[in-house]
Amino acid sequence: MDTLHAALAWLDPFLIAPYRLPGNALIGFVLGTAVLALWCVALGSGLSLCATRLNRRRLAELRHGMEHHHKLSEAALRAGDKESYKAVNSQAHDAFGHYFSLGGAMFCVSIIPLPFALAWMDMRFAVATPELPWEAPLIGQQPSTLFWFLLLYIPLRITYANVMSRIGWFTRLQAWAATPPPGAIPDAAPEATAPSGPAA
């Protein structure tokens, strides 16, 4: 805990600078928190790209598994082989579950900066957050730093994703990060065939 406090104290002059730019305290708080949230979004995006690059083989294998078993289940369904359809469809669901879980882990990587930003905000503004003109349910008249941070972080993250998805070099970087290494995905058969069931 002392190490974290020392690190936040070392970063304090850099983090507090945007808060001091406007002359108005409220505007300064909103501007500074918006800049802090944007830094968290950008840093989280970079960490997410790194995590994607490190796990690109596993991601490609899971995507291939989902597509492969989905095609096999459709072929079994067309052939009227219900037992094979159920077995292959179950495998497809398992592959989707693993892919979804890994996707959740990747999202967690993208929000790693948040606890540190919130810890710094709490150290700086725990008893000095802006007050609302009325008493609001659940959050009171003086919401916590968490409320103010998330109020700005969520729309900024959505806006950042929409803007960056239209920037060519960033989309190419995302594609590069997700490109699996050679040989990670086995060559697909030209046409999926249903597993042969027992003879009638």
PDB file of C-alpha atoms in Angstrom:
ATOM      1  CA  MET A   1       0.000   0.000   0.000  1.00  0.00           C
ATOM      2  CA  ASP A   2       2.889   2.367   0.797  1.00  0.00           C
ATOM      3  CA  THR A   3       4.382   1.621  -2.636  1.00  0.00           C
ATOM      4  CA  LEU A   4       1.091   2.474  -4.350  1.00  0.00           C
ATOM      5  CA  HIS A   5       0.750   5.678  -2.343  1.00  0.00           C
ATOM      6  CA  ALA A   6       4.318   6.654  -3.234  1.00  0.00           C
ATOM      7  CA  ALA A   7       3.700   5.961  -6.922  1.00  0.00           C
ATOM      8  CA  LEU A   8       0.502   8.019  -6.920  1.00  0.00           C
ATOM      9  CA  ALA A   9       2.271  10.844  -5.094  1.00  0.00           C
ATOM     10  CA  TRP A  10       5.017  10.761  -7.741  1.00  0.00           C
ATOM     11  CA  LEU A  11       2.400  10.984 -10.518  1.00  0.00           C
ATOM     12  CA  ASP A  12       0.382  13.628  -8.693  1.00  0.00           C
ATOM     13  CA  PRO A  13       1.914  16.726 -10.360  1.00  0.00           C
ATOM     14  CA  PHE A  14       1.217  15.255 -13.789  1.00  0.00           C
ATOM     15  CA  LEU A  15      -2.329  14.097 -12.958  1.00  0.00           C
ATOM     16  CA  ILE A  16      -3.405  17.277 -11.167  1.00  0.00           C
ATOM     17  CA  ALA A  17      -2.209  19.650 -13.918  1.00  0.00           C
ATOM     18  CA  PRO A  18      -5.424  19.553 -16.051  1.00  0.00           C
ATOM     19  CA  TYR A  19      -7.512  20.259 -12.945  1.00  0.00           C
ATOM     20  CA  ARG A  20      -5.683  23.562 -12.455  1.00  0.00           C
ATOM     21  CA  LEU A  21      -5.978  24.884 -16.004  1.00  0.00           C
ATOM     22  CA  PRO A  22      -9.375  26.653 -15.676  1.00  0.00           C
ATOM     23  CA  GLY A  23      -9.897  29.325 -13.082  1.00  0.00           C
ATOM     24  CA  ASN A  24     -13.221  27.830 -11.975  1.00  0.00           C
ATOM     25  CA  ALA A  25     -13.004  24.938  -9.501  1.00  0.00           C
ATOM     26  CA  LEU A  26     -16.039  23.052 -10.867  1.00  0.00           C
ATOM     27  CA  ILE A  27     -14.948  23.365 -14.499  1.00  0.00           C
ATOM     28  CA  GLY A  28     -11.452  22.352 -13.480  1.00  0.00           C
ATOM     29  CA  PHE A  29     -12.743  19.243 -11.717  1.00  0.00           C
ATOM     30  CA  VAL A  30     -14.823  18.187 -14.722  1.00  0.00           C
ATOM     31  CA  LEU A  31     -12.012  18.897 -17.195  1.00  0.00           C
ATOM     32  CA  GLY A  32      -9.360  17.170 -15.100  1.00  0.00           C
ATOM     33  CA  THR A  33     -11.522  14.108 -14.502  1.00  0.00           C
ATOM     34  CA  ALA A  34     -12.375  13.918 -18.218  1.00  0.00           C
ATOM     35  CA  VAL A  35      -8.668  14.025 -19.115  1.00  0.00           C
ATOM     36  CA  LEU A  36      -7.922  11.364 -16.483  1.00  0.00           C
ATOM     37  CA  ALA A  37     -10.728   9.163 -17.839  1.00  0.00           C
ATOM     38  CA  LEU A  38      -9.458   9.610 -21.406  1.00  0.00           C
ATOM     39  CA  TRP A  39      -5.947   8.591 -20.337  1.00  0.00           C
ATOM     40  CA  CYS A  40      -7.436   5.472 -18.756  1.00  0.00           C
ATOM     41  CA  VAL A  41      -9.376   4.671 -21.936  1.00  0.00           C
ATOM     42  CA  ALA A  42      -6.302   5.098 -24.154  1.00  0.00           C
ATOM     43  CA  LEU A  43      -4.010   3.134 -21.837  1.00  0.00           C
ATOM     44  CA  GLY A  44      -6.625   0.393 -21.464  1.00  0.00           C
ATOM     45  CA  SER A  45      -6.942   0.218 -25.241  1.00  0.00           C
ATOM     46  CA  GLY A  46      -3.184  -0.250 -25.546  1.00  0.00           C
ATOM     47  CA  LEU A  47      -3.168  -2.970 -22.906  1.00  0.00           C
ATOM     48  CA  SER A  48      -6.070  -4.696 -24.650  1.00  0.00           C
ATOM     49  CA  LEU A  49      -4.143  -4.712 -27.936  1.00  0.00           C
ATOM     50  CA  CYS A  50      -1.143  -6.235 -26.172  1.00  0.00           C
ATOM     51  CA  ALA A  51      -3.341  -8.915 -24.587  1.00  0.00           C
ATOM     52  CA  THR A  52      -4.927  -9.677 -27.956  1.00  0.00           C
ATOM     53  CA  ARG A  53      -1.517 -10.050 -29.543  1.00  0.00           C
ATOM     54  CA  LEU A  54      -0.307 -12.373 -26.782  1.00  0.00           C
ATOM     55  CA  ASN A  55      -3.460 -14.531 -27.004  1.00  0.00           C
ATOM     56  CA  ARG A  56      -3.964 -14.361 -30.765  1.00  0.00           C
ATOM     57  CA  ARG A  57      -3.316 -18.087 -31.258  1.00  0.00           C
ATOM     58  CA  ARG A  58      -5.885 -19.131 -28.667  1.00  0.00           C
ATOM     59  CA  LEU A  59      -8.452 -16.635 -29.962  1.00  0.00           C
ATOM     60  CA  ALA A  60      -8.017 -17.920 -33.512  1.00  0.00           C
ATOM     61  CA  GLU A  61      -8.321 -21.539 -32.391  1.00  0.00           C
ATOM     62  CA  LEU A  62     -11.546 -20.819 -30.496  1.00  0.00           C
ATOM     63  CA  ARG A  63     -13.051 -18.871 -33.418  1.00  0.00           C
ATOM     64  CA  HIS A  64     -12.141 -21.699 -35.778  1.00  0.00           C
ATOM     65  CA  GLY A  65     -13.638 -24.248 -33.381  1.00  0.00           C
ATOM     66  CA  MET A  66     -16.923 -22.340 -33.181  1.00  0.00           C
ATOM     67  CA  GLU A  67     -17.198 -21.999 -36.957  1.00  0.00           C
ATOM     68  CA  HIS A  68     -16.142 -25.600 -37.625  1.00  0.00           C
ATOM     69  CA  HIS A  69     -18.583 -27.174 -35.170  1.00  0.00           C
ATOM     70  CA  HIS A  70     -21.360 -24.846 -36.298  1.00  0.00           C
ATOM     71  CA  LYS A  71     -20.923 -26.035 -39.896  1.00  0.00           C
ATOM     72  CA  LEU A  72     -20.837 -29.666 -38.757  1.00  0.00           C
ATOM     73  CA  SER A  73     -24.014 -29.223 -36.701  1.00  0.00           C
ATOM     74  CA  GLU A  74     -25.811 -27.670 -39.697  1.00  0.00           C
ATOM     75  CA  ALA A  75     -24.676 -30.554 -41.900  1.00  0.00           C
ATOM     76  CA  ALA A  76     -25.891 -33.104 -39.339  1.00  0.00           C
ATOM     77  CA  LEU A  77     -29.223 -31.301 -39.084  1.00  0.00           C
ATOM     78  CA  ARG A  78     -29.672 -31.333 -42.852  1.00  0.00           C
ATOM     79  CA  ALA A  79     -28.837 -35.063 -42.860  1.00  0.00           C
ATOM     80  CA  GLY A  80     -31.451 -35.697 -40.174  1.00  0.00           C
ATOM     81  CA  ASP A  81     -28.883 -37.111 -37.726  1.00  0.00           C
ATOM     82  CA  LYS A  82     -30.211 -35.676 -34.460  1.00  0.00           C
ATOM     83  CA  GLU A  83     -27.726 -37.463 -32.202  1.00  0.00           C
ATOM     84  CA  SER A  84     -24.719 -36.161 -34.125  1.00  0.00           C
ATOM     85  CA  TYR A  85     -26.336 -32.706 -34.241  1.00  0.00           C
ATOM     86  CA  LYS A  86     -26.707 -32.619 -30.463  1.00  0.00           C
ATOM     87  CA  ALA A  87     -23.147 -33.811 -29.872  1.00  0.00           C
ATOM     88  CA  VAL A  88     -21.538 -31.359 -32.300  1.00  0.00           C
ATOM     89  CA  ASN A  89     -23.782 -28.483 -31.210  1.00  0.00           C
ATOM     90  CA  SER A  90     -22.710 -29.096 -27.613  1.00  0.00           C
ATOM     91  CA  GLN A  91     -19.073 -28.826 -28.683  1.00  0.00           C
ATOM     92  CA  ALA A  92     -19.863 -25.563 -30.481  1.00  0.00           C
ATOM     93  CA  HIS A  93     -21.438 -24.175 -27.314  1.00  0.00           C
ATOM     94  CA  ASP A  94     -18.370 -25.192 -25.317  1.00  0.00           C
ATOM     95  CA  ALA A  95     -16.102 -23.398 -27.788  1.00  0.00           C
ATOM     96  CA  PHE A  96     -18.319 -20.302 -27.607  1.00  0.00           C
ATOM     97  CA  GLY A  97     -18.192 -20.397 -23.807  1.00  0.00           C
ATOM     98  CA  HIS A  98     -14.393 -20.487 -23.821  1.00  0.00           C
ATOM     99  CA  TYR A  99     -14.266 -17.675 -26.385  1.00  0.00           C
ATOM    100  CA  PHE A 100     -16.706 -15.571 -24.366  1.00  0.00           C
ATOM    101  CA  SER A 101     -14.711 -16.134 -21.176  1.00  0.00           C
ATOM    102  CA  LEU A 102     -11.481 -15.114 -22.868  1.00  0.00           C
ATOM    103  CA  GLY A 103     -13.239 -12.040 -24.247  1.00  0.00           C
ATOM    104  CA  GLY A 104     -14.303 -11.149 -20.702  1.00  0.00           C
ATOM    105  CA  ALA A 105     -10.717 -11.486 -19.536  1.00  0.00           C
ATOM    106  CA  MET A 106      -9.600  -9.175 -22.361  1.00  0.00           C
ATOM    107  CA  PHE A 107     -12.157  -6.597 -21.223  1.00  0.00           C
ATOM    108  CA  CYS A 108     -10.780  -6.807 -17.683  1.00  0.00           C
ATOM    109  CA  VAL A 109      -7.329  -6.026 -19.075  1.00  0.00           C
ATOM    110  CA  SER A 110      -8.707  -2.842 -20.651  1.00  0.00           C
ATOM    111  CA  ILE A 111      -9.918  -1.513 -17.277  1.00  0.00           C
ATOM    112  CA  ILE A 112      -6.694  -2.189 -15.336  1.00  0.00           C
ATOM    113  CA  PRO A 113      -5.906   1.572 -15.144  1.00  0.00           C
ATOM    114  CA  LEU A 114      -9.214   2.363 -13.410  1.00  0.00           C
ATOM    115  CA  PRO A 115      -8.397   1.253  -9.835  1.00  0.00           C
ATOM    116  CA  PHE A 116      -5.208   3.335  -9.880  1.00  0.00           C
ATOM    117  CA  ALA A 117      -7.006   6.407 -11.247  1.00  0.00           C
ATOM    118  CA  LEU A 118      -9.759   6.036  -8.652  1.00  0.00           C
ATOM    119  CA  ALA A 119      -7.217   5.562  -5.869  1.00  0.00           C
ATOM    120  CA  TRP A 120      -5.524   8.802  -6.885  1.00  0.00           C
ATOM    121  CA  MET A 121      -8.868  10.638  -7.098  1.00  0.00           C
ATOM    122  CA  ASP A 122      -9.827   9.369  -3.668  1.00  0.00           C
ATOM    123  CA  MET A 123      -6.480  10.531  -2.301  1.00  0.00           C
ATOM    124  CA  ARG A 124      -7.001  13.984  -3.802  1.00  0.00           C
ATOM    125  CA  PHE A 125     -10.773  14.611  -3.707  1.00  0.00           C
ATOM    126  CA  ALA A 126     -12.296  12.210  -1.160  1.00  0.00           C
ATOM    127  CA  VAL A 127     -13.995  15.063   0.736  1.00  0.00           C
ATOM    128  CA  ALA A 128     -13.877  17.716  -1.979  1.00  0.00           C
ATOM    129  CA  THR A 129     -16.076  16.423  -4.801  1.00  0.00           C
ATOM    130  CA  PRO A 130     -18.659  18.788  -6.343  1.00  0.00           C
ATOM    131  CA  GLU A 131     -22.045  18.985  -4.663  1.00  0.00           C
ATOM    132  CA  LEU A 132     -25.364  18.602  -6.450  1.00  0.00           C
ATOM    133  CA  PRO A 133     -28.062  21.265  -5.992  1.00  0.00           C
ATOM    134  CA  TRP A 134     -30.356  18.607  -4.514  1.00  0.00           C
ATOM    135  CA  GLU A 135     -30.215  15.365  -2.537  1.00  0.00           C
ATOM    136  CA  ALA A 136     -30.193  12.531  -5.071  1.00  0.00           C
ATOM    137  CA  PRO A 137     -31.284   8.971  -4.203  1.00  0.00           C
ATOM    138  CA  LEU A 138     -28.455   6.518  -3.473  1.00  0.00           C
ATOM    139  CA  ILE A 139     -25.649   9.018  -4.187  1.00  0.00           C
ATOM    140  CA  GLY A 140     -26.689  11.870  -1.881  1.00  0.00           C
ATOM    141  CA  GLN A 141     -25.909  15.524  -2.456  1.00  0.00           C
ATOM    142  CA  GLN A 142     -22.137  15.033  -2.704  1.00  0.00           C
ATOM    143  CA  PRO A 143     -21.451  11.989  -4.917  1.00  0.00           C
ATOM    144  CA  SER A 144     -18.213  10.081  -4.545  1.00  0.00           C
ATOM    145  CA  THR A 145     -15.239  10.242  -6.871  1.00  0.00           C
ATOM    146  CA  LEU A 146     -16.387   6.927  -8.361  1.00  0.00           C
ATOM    147  CA  PHE A 147     -19.663   8.523  -9.506  1.00  0.00           C
ATOM    148  CA  TRP A 148     -17.989  11.487 -11.165  1.00  0.00           C
ATOM    149  CA  PHE A 149     -15.310   9.365 -12.795  1.00  0.00           C
ATOM    150  CA  LEU A 150     -17.737   6.817 -14.287  1.00  0.00           C
ATOM    151  CA  LEU A 151     -20.069   9.614 -15.392  1.00  0.00           C
ATOM    152  CA  LEU A 152     -17.305  10.780 -17.725  1.00  0.00           C
ATOM    153  CA  TYR A 153     -15.445   7.517 -18.371  1.00  0.00           C
ATOM    154  CA  ILE A 154     -18.371   5.583 -19.887  1.00  0.00           C
ATOM    155  CA  PRO A 155     -19.354   8.109 -22.607  1.00  0.00           C
ATOM    156  CA  LEU A 156     -15.695   8.847 -23.331  1.00  0.00           C
ATOM    157  CA  ARG A 157     -14.963   5.142 -23.799  1.00  0.00           C
ATOM    158  CA  ILE A 158     -17.904   4.759 -26.191  1.00  0.00           C
ATOM    159  CA  THR A 159     -16.859   7.864 -28.129  1.00  0.00           C
ATOM    160  CA  TYR A 160     -13.220   6.725 -28.238  1.00  0.00           C
ATOM    161  CA  ALA A 161     -14.219   3.324 -29.654  1.00  0.00           C
ATOM    162  CA  ASN A 162     -16.426   4.929 -32.326  1.00  0.00           C
ATOM    163  CA  VAL A 163     -13.762   7.436 -33.364  1.00  0.00           C
ATOM    164  CA  MET A 164     -10.834   4.997 -33.375  1.00  0.00           C
ATOM    165  CA  SER A 165     -12.791   2.457 -35.425  1.00  0.00           C
ATOM    166  CA  ARG A 166     -12.762   5.009 -38.255  1.00  0.00           C
ATOM    167  CA  ILE A 167      -9.004   5.621 -38.123  1.00  0.00           C
ATOM    168  CA  GLY A 168      -7.092   3.520 -40.609  1.00  0.00           C
ATOM    169  CA  TRP A 169      -3.828   2.976 -38.720  1.00  0.00           C
ATOM    170  CA  PHE A 170      -5.702   1.918 -35.573  1.00  0.00           C
ATOM    171  CA  THR A 171      -7.887  -0.618 -37.377  1.00  0.00           C
ATOM    172  CA  ARG A 172      -4.760  -2.008 -39.046  1.00  0.00           C
ATOM    173  CA  LEU A 173      -3.105  -2.244 -35.642  1.00  0.00           C
ATOM    174  CA  GLN A 174      -6.112  -4.149 -34.294  1.00  0.00           C
ATOM    175  CA  ALA A 175      -6.008  -6.515 -37.265  1.00  0.00           C
ATOM    176  CA  TRP A 176      -2.265  -7.064 -36.763  1.00  0.00           C
ATOM    177  CA  ALA A 177      -2.767  -7.788 -33.055  1.00  0.00           C
ATOM    178  CA  ALA A 178      -5.451 -10.397 -33.806  1.00  0.00           C
ATOM    179  CA  THR A 179      -3.646 -12.082 -36.731  1.00  0.00           C
ATOM    180  CA  PRO A 180      -2.736 -15.615 -35.626  1.00  0.00           C
ATOM    181  CA  PRO A 181       0.763 -16.979 -36.206  1.00  0.00           C
ATOM    182  CA  PRO A 182       1.273 -19.257 -39.235  1.00  0.00           C
ATOM    183  CA  GLY A 183      -0.091 -22.755 -38.696  1.00  0.00           C
ATOM    184  CA  ALA A 184      -2.306 -21.761 -35.753  1.00  0.00           C
ATOM    185  CA  ILE A 185      -5.479 -22.730 -37.623  1.00  0.00           C
ATOM    186  CA  PRO A 186      -5.678 -26.053 -39.460  1.00  0.00           C
ATOM    187  CA  ASP A 187      -6.742 -25.933 -43.086  1.00  0.00           C
ATOM    188  CA  ALA A 188     -10.513 -26.198 -43.292  1.00  0.00           C
ATOM    189  CA  ALA A 189     -12.112 -28.889 -45.368  1.00  0.00           C
ATOM    190  CA  PRO A 190     -13.765 -27.604 -48.539  1.00  0.00           C
ATOM    191  CA  GLU A 191     -17.181 -28.733 -47.338  1.00  0.00           C
ATOM    192  CA  ALA A 192     -18.412 -29.808 -43.915  1.00  0.00           C
ATOM    193  CA  THR A 193     -20.010 -33.238 -43.888  1.00  0.00           C
ATOM    194  CA  ALA A 194     -22.230 -34.663 -41.202  1.00  0.00           C
ATOM    195  CA  PRO A 195     -20.718 -37.313 -38.954  1.00  0.00           C
ATOM    196  CA  SER A 196     -21.955 -40.704 -40.065  1.00  0.00           C
ATOM    197  CA  GLY A 197     -24.489 -42.212 -37.727  1.00  0.00           C
ATOM    198  CA  PRO A 198     -25.320 -45.861 -37.193  1.00  0.00           C
ATOM    199  CA  ALA A 199     -26.691 -47.731 -40.170  1.00  0.00           C
ATOM    200  CA  ALA A 200     -30.447 -48.058 -40.239  1.00  0.00           C
TER     201      ALA A 200
END
